[in-house]
């Protein structure tokens, strides 16, 4: 019988592929950070155009706006995401006794929160201000904490599912839920008028970059300890 999730790791992501992904994500992440920090006018103009359009939609569709507030405040809230991450850590410890991996996941989630808050203070970007706001938020705007946290947590959970051999029955819905959550939370933050679009893009990019770094570093570090043992039936060469 094919199980949706087996008890031991079957698929170790390639450290090289993860490292190349991290490099690819680092370039746009740093570029966007610089453009936001120097208040590059074309970016600010595009942000403003999109934000104003979505704010008009939010005012014109109060029912949908209320739904988005529920989603962003309860379903995709950073606290909810971190509770999911904590549950994954408990699962690793209780079911697999995978202490190093559990600590790595927890440390990555904690590092993401630290990086997020540090960037918010360093960049000091103001949030949108509206005469008729539909929601409110505090602290710096860049990067979006909701978008970044959802990206990190969903990325880590997908990594764990892949590593532990999730079958199609589990893998495909998990990917769908992760994509909807990451994209959806970004949409709600701009729709509710509490973030500029580039704040959300920054949260996605930096969050994905942290996940790629975590995967690459852990897989490289753990590779020697997880090499398969030689087959018992294979005779040793002289």
mmCIF file of C-alpha atoms in Angstrom:
data_model
loop_
_atom_site.group_PDB
_atom_site.id
_atom_site.type_symbol
_atom_site.label_atom_id
_atom_site.label_comp_id
_atom_site.label_asym_id
_atom_site.label_seq_id
_atom_site.Cartn_x
_atom_site.Cartn_y
_atom_site.Cartn_z
ATOM 1 C CA UNK A 1 0.000 0.000 0.000
ATOM 2 C CA UNK A 2 1.293 3.486 -0.869
ATOM 3 C CA UNK A 3 1.194 5.801 2.107
ATOM 4 C CA UNK A 4 0.767 9.569 1.772
ATOM 5 C CA UNK A 5 3.671 10.143 4.151
ATOM 6 C CA UNK A 6 6.271 7.601 5.135
ATOM 7 C CA UNK A 7 8.102 7.366 8.424
ATOM 8 C CA UNK A 8 11.598 8.106 7.180
ATOM 9 C CA UNK A 9 13.058 10.619 4.727
ATOM 10 C CA UNK A 10 12.972 9.474 1.111
ATOM 11 C CA UNK A 11 13.842 12.593 -0.827
ATOM 12 C CA UNK A 12 16.751 14.860 0.075
ATOM 13 C CA UNK A 13 16.591 18.090 -1.935
ATOM 14 C CA UNK A 14 19.818 18.877 -3.733
ATOM 15 C CA UNK A 15 21.947 21.366 -1.745
ATOM 16 C CA UNK A 16 23.333 22.675 -5.034
ATOM 17 C CA UNK A 17 19.871 23.354 -6.466
ATOM 18 C CA UNK A 18 18.797 25.074 -3.248
ATOM 19 C CA UNK A 19 21.970 27.175 -3.228
ATOM 20 C CA UNK A 20 21.431 28.247 -6.838
ATOM 21 C CA UNK A 21 17.841 29.133 -5.980
ATOM 22 C CA UNK A 22 19.083 31.260 -3.075
ATOM 23 C CA UNK A 23 21.495 33.129 -5.348
ATOM 24 C CA UNK A 24 18.734 33.703 -7.900
ATOM 25 C CA UNK A 25 16.431 35.069 -5.192
ATOM 26 C CA UNK A 26 19.117 37.216 -3.574
ATOM 27 C CA UNK A 27 19.537 39.445 -6.628
ATOM 28 C CA UNK A 28 15.918 40.689 -6.931
ATOM 29 C CA UNK A 29 15.580 40.804 -3.126
ATOM 30 C CA UNK A 30 18.552 43.152 -2.720
ATOM 31 C CA UNK A 31 17.565 45.181 -5.776
ATOM 32 C CA UNK A 32 14.027 45.730 -4.495
ATOM 33 C CA UNK A 33 15.327 46.590 -1.018
ATOM 34 C CA UNK A 34 17.625 49.250 -2.493
ATOM 35 C CA UNK A 35 14.896 50.722 -4.707
ATOM 36 C CA UNK A 36 12.528 50.995 -1.754
ATOM 37 C CA UNK A 37 15.217 52.444 0.510
ATOM 38 C CA UNK A 38 16.130 55.185 -1.997
ATOM 39 C CA UNK A 39 12.446 55.858 -2.811
ATOM 40 C CA UNK A 40 12.872 55.210 -6.527
ATOM 41 C CA UNK A 41 10.135 57.279 -8.157
ATOM 42 C CA UNK A 42 8.933 54.808 -10.840
ATOM 43 C CA UNK A 43 8.449 52.159 -8.155
ATOM 44 C CA UNK A 44 6.614 54.577 -5.865
ATOM 45 C CA UNK A 45 4.375 55.672 -8.738
ATOM 46 C CA UNK A 46 3.486 52.090 -9.638
ATOM 47 C CA UNK A 47 2.859 51.266 -5.983
ATOM 48 C CA UNK A 48 0.566 54.254 -5.664
ATOM 49 C CA UNK A 49 -1.425 53.472 -8.805
ATOM 50 C CA UNK A 50 -2.053 49.852 -7.772
ATOM 51 C CA UNK A 51 -2.792 50.738 -4.140
ATOM 52 C CA UNK A 52 -5.305 53.453 -5.082
ATOM 53 C CA UNK A 53 -7.091 51.150 -7.511
ATOM 54 C CA UNK A 54 -7.385 48.338 -4.983
ATOM 55 C CA UNK A 55 -8.505 50.736 -2.267
ATOM 56 C CA UNK A 56 -11.381 51.868 -4.492
ATOM 57 C CA UNK A 57 -12.327 48.227 -4.977
ATOM 58 C CA UNK A 58 -12.169 47.645 -1.219
ATOM 59 C CA UNK A 59 -14.520 50.573 -0.588
ATOM 60 C CA UNK A 60 -16.877 49.386 -3.315
ATOM 61 C CA UNK A 61 -17.066 45.757 -2.159
ATOM 62 C CA UNK A 62 -17.543 45.807 1.640
ATOM 63 C CA UNK A 63 -18.550 42.138 1.826
ATOM 64 C CA UNK A 64 -15.375 40.962 0.126
ATOM 65 C CA UNK A 65 -13.338 43.402 2.211
ATOM 66 C CA UNK A 66 -14.799 41.935 5.400
ATOM 67 C CA UNK A 67 -13.900 38.422 4.201
ATOM 68 C CA UNK A 68 -10.344 39.550 3.481
ATOM 69 C CA UNK A 69 -10.084 41.018 6.990
ATOM 70 C CA UNK A 70 -11.066 37.668 8.491
ATOM 71 C CA UNK A 71 -8.557 35.832 6.308
ATOM 72 C CA UNK A 72 -5.685 38.208 7.040
ATOM 73 C CA UNK A 73 -6.420 38.538 10.785
ATOM 74 C CA UNK A 74 -7.112 34.881 11.593
ATOM 75 C CA UNK A 75 -6.304 32.398 8.828
ATOM 76 C CA UNK A 76 -3.105 33.913 7.378
ATOM 77 C CA UNK A 77 -2.042 35.935 10.391
ATOM 78 C CA UNK A 78 1.688 35.571 11.282
ATOM 79 C CA UNK A 79 0.736 34.083 14.651
ATOM 80 C CA UNK A 80 -1.339 31.388 12.938
ATOM 81 C CA UNK A 81 1.528 30.656 10.578
ATOM 82 C CA UNK A 82 3.999 30.364 13.455
ATOM 83 C CA UNK A 83 1.668 28.003 15.299
ATOM 84 C CA UNK A 84 1.694 25.785 12.191
ATOM 85 C CA UNK A 85 5.476 25.898 12.216
ATOM 86 C CA UNK A 86 5.523 24.988 15.906
ATOM 87 C CA UNK A 87 3.197 22.053 15.186
ATOM 88 C CA UNK A 88 5.606 20.825 12.511
ATOM 89 C CA UNK A 89 8.479 21.052 14.982
ATOM 90 C CA UNK A 90 6.516 19.013 17.532
ATOM 91 C CA UNK A 91 5.694 16.444 14.835
ATOM 92 C CA UNK A 92 9.379 16.101 13.928
ATOM 93 C CA UNK A 93 10.334 15.575 17.552
ATOM 94 C CA UNK A 94 7.473 13.263 18.548
ATOM 95 C CA UNK A 95 7.164 11.144 15.388
ATOM 96 C CA UNK A 96 10.721 11.076 14.053
ATOM 97 C CA UNK A 97 13.006 12.207 16.898
ATOM 98 C CA UNK A 98 14.574 14.512 14.312
ATOM 99 C CA UNK A 99 16.099 16.990 16.744
ATOM 100 C CA UNK A 100 18.520 18.733 14.346
ATOM 101 C CA UNK A 101 15.887 19.192 11.654
ATOM 102 C CA UNK A 102 13.276 20.366 14.167
ATOM 103 C CA UNK A 103 15.680 22.924 15.609
ATOM 104 C CA UNK A 104 16.622 24.050 12.090
ATOM 105 C CA UNK A 105 12.990 24.674 11.188
ATOM 106 C CA UNK A 106 12.327 26.536 14.438
ATOM 107 C CA UNK A 107 15.494 28.620 14.036
ATOM 108 C CA UNK A 108 14.588 29.533 10.455
ATOM 109 C CA UNK A 109 11.139 30.703 11.523
ATOM 110 C CA UNK A 110 12.639 32.749 14.373
ATOM 111 C CA UNK A 111 15.303 34.212 12.084
ATOM 112 C CA UNK A 112 12.620 35.259 9.609
ATOM 113 C CA UNK A 113 10.821 37.226 12.337
ATOM 114 C CA UNK A 114 14.096 38.898 13.355
ATOM 115 C CA UNK A 115 15.025 39.794 9.772
ATOM 116 C CA UNK A 116 11.535 41.113 9.108
ATOM 117 C CA UNK A 117 11.503 43.424 12.110
ATOM 118 C CA UNK A 118 15.084 44.572 11.506
ATOM 119 C CA UNK A 119 14.295 45.511 7.910
ATOM 120 C CA UNK A 120 11.144 47.343 8.937
ATOM 121 C CA UNK A 121 13.152 49.485 11.350
ATOM 122 C CA UNK A 122 16.086 49.979 8.965
ATOM 123 C CA UNK A 123 13.989 50.966 5.934
ATOM 124 C CA UNK A 124 11.398 52.924 7.898
ATOM 125 C CA UNK A 125 8.877 53.002 5.088
ATOM 126 C CA UNK A 126 5.510 54.572 5.876
ATOM 127 C CA UNK A 127 2.320 52.660 5.221
ATOM 128 C CA UNK A 128 -0.411 53.981 2.910
ATOM 129 C CA UNK A 129 -2.662 56.627 4.449
ATOM 130 C CA UNK A 130 -6.299 56.898 3.335
ATOM 131 C CA UNK A 131 -9.065 59.368 4.206
ATOM 132 C CA UNK A 132 -11.482 56.420 4.413
ATOM 133 C CA UNK A 133 -9.426 53.424 5.634
ATOM 134 C CA UNK A 134 -10.938 49.947 5.767
ATOM 135 C CA UNK A 135 -8.264 48.529 8.074
ATOM 136 C CA UNK A 136 -5.226 49.649 10.069
ATOM 137 C CA UNK A 137 -1.732 48.384 10.856
ATOM 138 C CA UNK A 138 1.325 49.591 12.718
ATOM 139 C CA UNK A 139 5.123 49.678 12.401
ATOM 140 C CA UNK A 140 7.087 49.906 9.175
ATOM 141 C CA UNK A 141 5.660 48.821 5.860
ATOM 142 C CA UNK A 142 8.599 47.063 4.176
ATOM 143 C CA UNK A 143 8.613 44.109 3.999
ATOM 144 C CA UNK A 144 5.112 42.813 4.607
ATOM 145 C CA UNK A 145 5.257 40.647 7.722
ATOM 146 C CA UNK A 146 2.176 38.682 6.704
ATOM 147 C CA UNK A 147 3.557 37.884 3.236
ATOM 148 C CA UNK A 148 7.033 37.044 4.509
ATOM 149 C CA UNK A 149 5.857 34.832 7.362
ATOM 150 C CA UNK A 150 3.425 32.911 5.131
ATOM 151 C CA UNK A 151 6.158 32.377 2.546
ATOM 152 C CA UNK A 152 8.655 31.104 5.115
ATOM 153 C CA UNK A 153 6.239 28.794 6.918
ATOM 154 C CA UNK A 154 4.627 27.383 3.775
ATOM 155 C CA UNK A 155 8.052 26.924 2.196
ATOM 156 C CA UNK A 156 9.367 25.071 5.237
ATOM 157 C CA UNK A 157 6.300 22.830 5.430
ATOM 158 C CA UNK A 158 6.563 21.927 1.740
ATOM 159 C CA UNK A 159 10.258 21.153 2.239
ATOM 160 C CA UNK A 160 9.388 18.774 5.097
ATOM 161 C CA UNK A 161 6.634 17.090 3.103
ATOM 162 C CA UNK A 162 8.990 16.565 0.169
ATOM 163 C CA UNK A 163 11.771 15.338 2.428
ATOM 164 C CA UNK A 164 9.523 12.777 4.100
ATOM 165 C CA UNK A 165 8.187 11.407 0.854
ATOM 166 C CA UNK A 166 4.686 12.868 0.668
ATOM 167 C CA UNK A 167 2.634 11.079 -1.957
ATOM 168 C CA UNK A 168 0.506 12.779 -4.599
ATOM 169 C CA UNK A 169 -2.626 12.549 -2.466
ATOM 170 C CA UNK A 170 -1.000 14.836 0.098
ATOM 171 C CA UNK A 171 1.555 16.733 -1.982
ATOM 172 C CA UNK A 172 -0.733 18.295 -4.579
ATOM 173 C CA UNK A 173 -3.296 19.723 -2.117
ATOM 174 C CA UNK A 174 -0.448 20.939 0.089
ATOM 175 C CA UNK A 175 1.138 22.850 -2.792
ATOM 176 C CA UNK A 176 -2.242 24.310 -3.748
ATOM 177 C CA UNK A 177 -2.967 25.439 -0.180
ATOM 178 C CA UNK A 178 0.521 26.934 0.143
ATOM 179 C CA UNK A 179 0.232 28.903 -3.113
ATOM 180 C CA UNK A 180 -3.250 30.170 -2.281
ATOM 181 C CA UNK A 181 -2.109 31.184 1.203
ATOM 182 C CA UNK A 182 1.036 33.018 0.094
ATOM 183 C CA UNK A 183 -0.615 34.800 -2.839
ATOM 184 C CA UNK A 184 -3.847 35.358 -0.953
ATOM 185 C CA UNK A 185 -2.298 36.987 2.088
ATOM 186 C CA UNK A 186 -0.354 39.360 -0.139
ATOM 187 C CA UNK A 187 -3.522 40.314 -1.993
ATOM 188 C CA UNK A 188 -5.409 40.987 1.237
ATOM 189 C CA UNK A 189 -2.689 43.290 2.597
ATOM 190 C CA UNK A 190 -2.802 45.540 -0.472
ATOM 191 C CA UNK A 191 -6.600 45.309 -0.782
ATOM 192 C CA UNK A 192 -7.036 46.420 2.842
ATOM 193 C CA UNK A 193 -4.766 49.387 2.223
ATOM 194 C CA UNK A 194 -2.132 48.568 4.842
ATOM 195 C CA UNK A 195 0.742 47.775 2.451
ATOM 196 C CA UNK A 196 2.169 48.914 -0.842
ATOM 197 C CA UNK A 197 2.467 46.190 -3.509
ATOM 198 C CA UNK A 198 6.274 46.266 -3.312
ATOM 199 C CA UNK A 199 6.046 45.559 0.442
ATOM 200 C CA UNK A 200 4.285 42.297 -0.387
ATOM 201 C CA UNK A 201 6.717 41.486 -3.199
ATOM 202 C CA UNK A 202 9.587 42.102 -0.784
ATOM 203 C CA UNK A 203 8.016 39.777 1.777
ATOM 204 C CA UNK A 204 7.663 37.036 -0.828
ATOM 205 C CA UNK A 205 11.212 37.398 -2.154
ATOM 206 C CA UNK A 206 12.987 37.675 1.194
ATOM 207 C CA UNK A 207 10.896 34.891 2.700
ATOM 208 C CA UNK A 208 11.666 32.566 -0.207
ATOM 209 C CA UNK A 209 15.351 33.527 0.029
ATOM 210 C CA UNK A 210 15.479 32.534 3.713
ATOM 211 C CA UNK A 211 13.824 29.190 2.969
ATOM 212 C CA UNK A 212 16.277 28.488 0.148
ATOM 213 C CA UNK A 213 19.234 29.328 2.401
ATOM 214 C CA UNK A 214 17.844 27.126 5.189
ATOM 215 C CA UNK A 215 17.297 24.186 2.840
ATOM 216 C CA UNK A 216 20.702 24.515 1.159
ATOM 217 C CA UNK A 217 22.619 24.834 4.418
ATOM 218 C CA UNK A 218 20.789 22.008 6.206
ATOM 219 C CA UNK A 219 21.014 19.560 3.311
ATOM 220 C CA UNK A 220 24.730 20.246 2.895
ATOM 221 C CA UNK A 221 25.384 19.938 6.624
ATOM 222 C CA UNK A 222 23.298 16.781 7.077
ATOM 223 C CA UNK A 223 24.414 14.965 3.924
ATOM 224 C CA UNK A 224 27.315 12.961 5.486
ATOM 225 C CA UNK A 225 25.146 11.753 8.387
ATOM 226 C CA UNK A 226 22.333 10.599 6.108
ATOM 227 C CA UNK A 227 24.275 8.645 3.508
ATOM 228 C CA UNK A 228 22.619 5.249 2.983
ATOM 229 C CA UNK A 229 24.419 2.324 4.496
ATOM 230 C CA UNK A 230 25.916 -0.287 2.109
ATOM 231 C CA UNK A 231 23.637 -3.182 1.289
ATOM 232 C CA UNK A 232 24.132 -6.126 3.585
ATOM 233 C CA UNK A 233 24.102 -8.578 0.742
ATOM 234 C CA UNK A 234 26.794 -6.780 -1.227
ATOM 235 C CA UNK A 235 30.220 -8.297 -0.822
ATOM 236 C CA UNK A 236 33.100 -5.968 -0.021
ATOM 237 C CA UNK A 237 35.695 -5.467 -2.703
ATOM 238 C CA UNK A 238 39.161 -6.768 -1.900
#
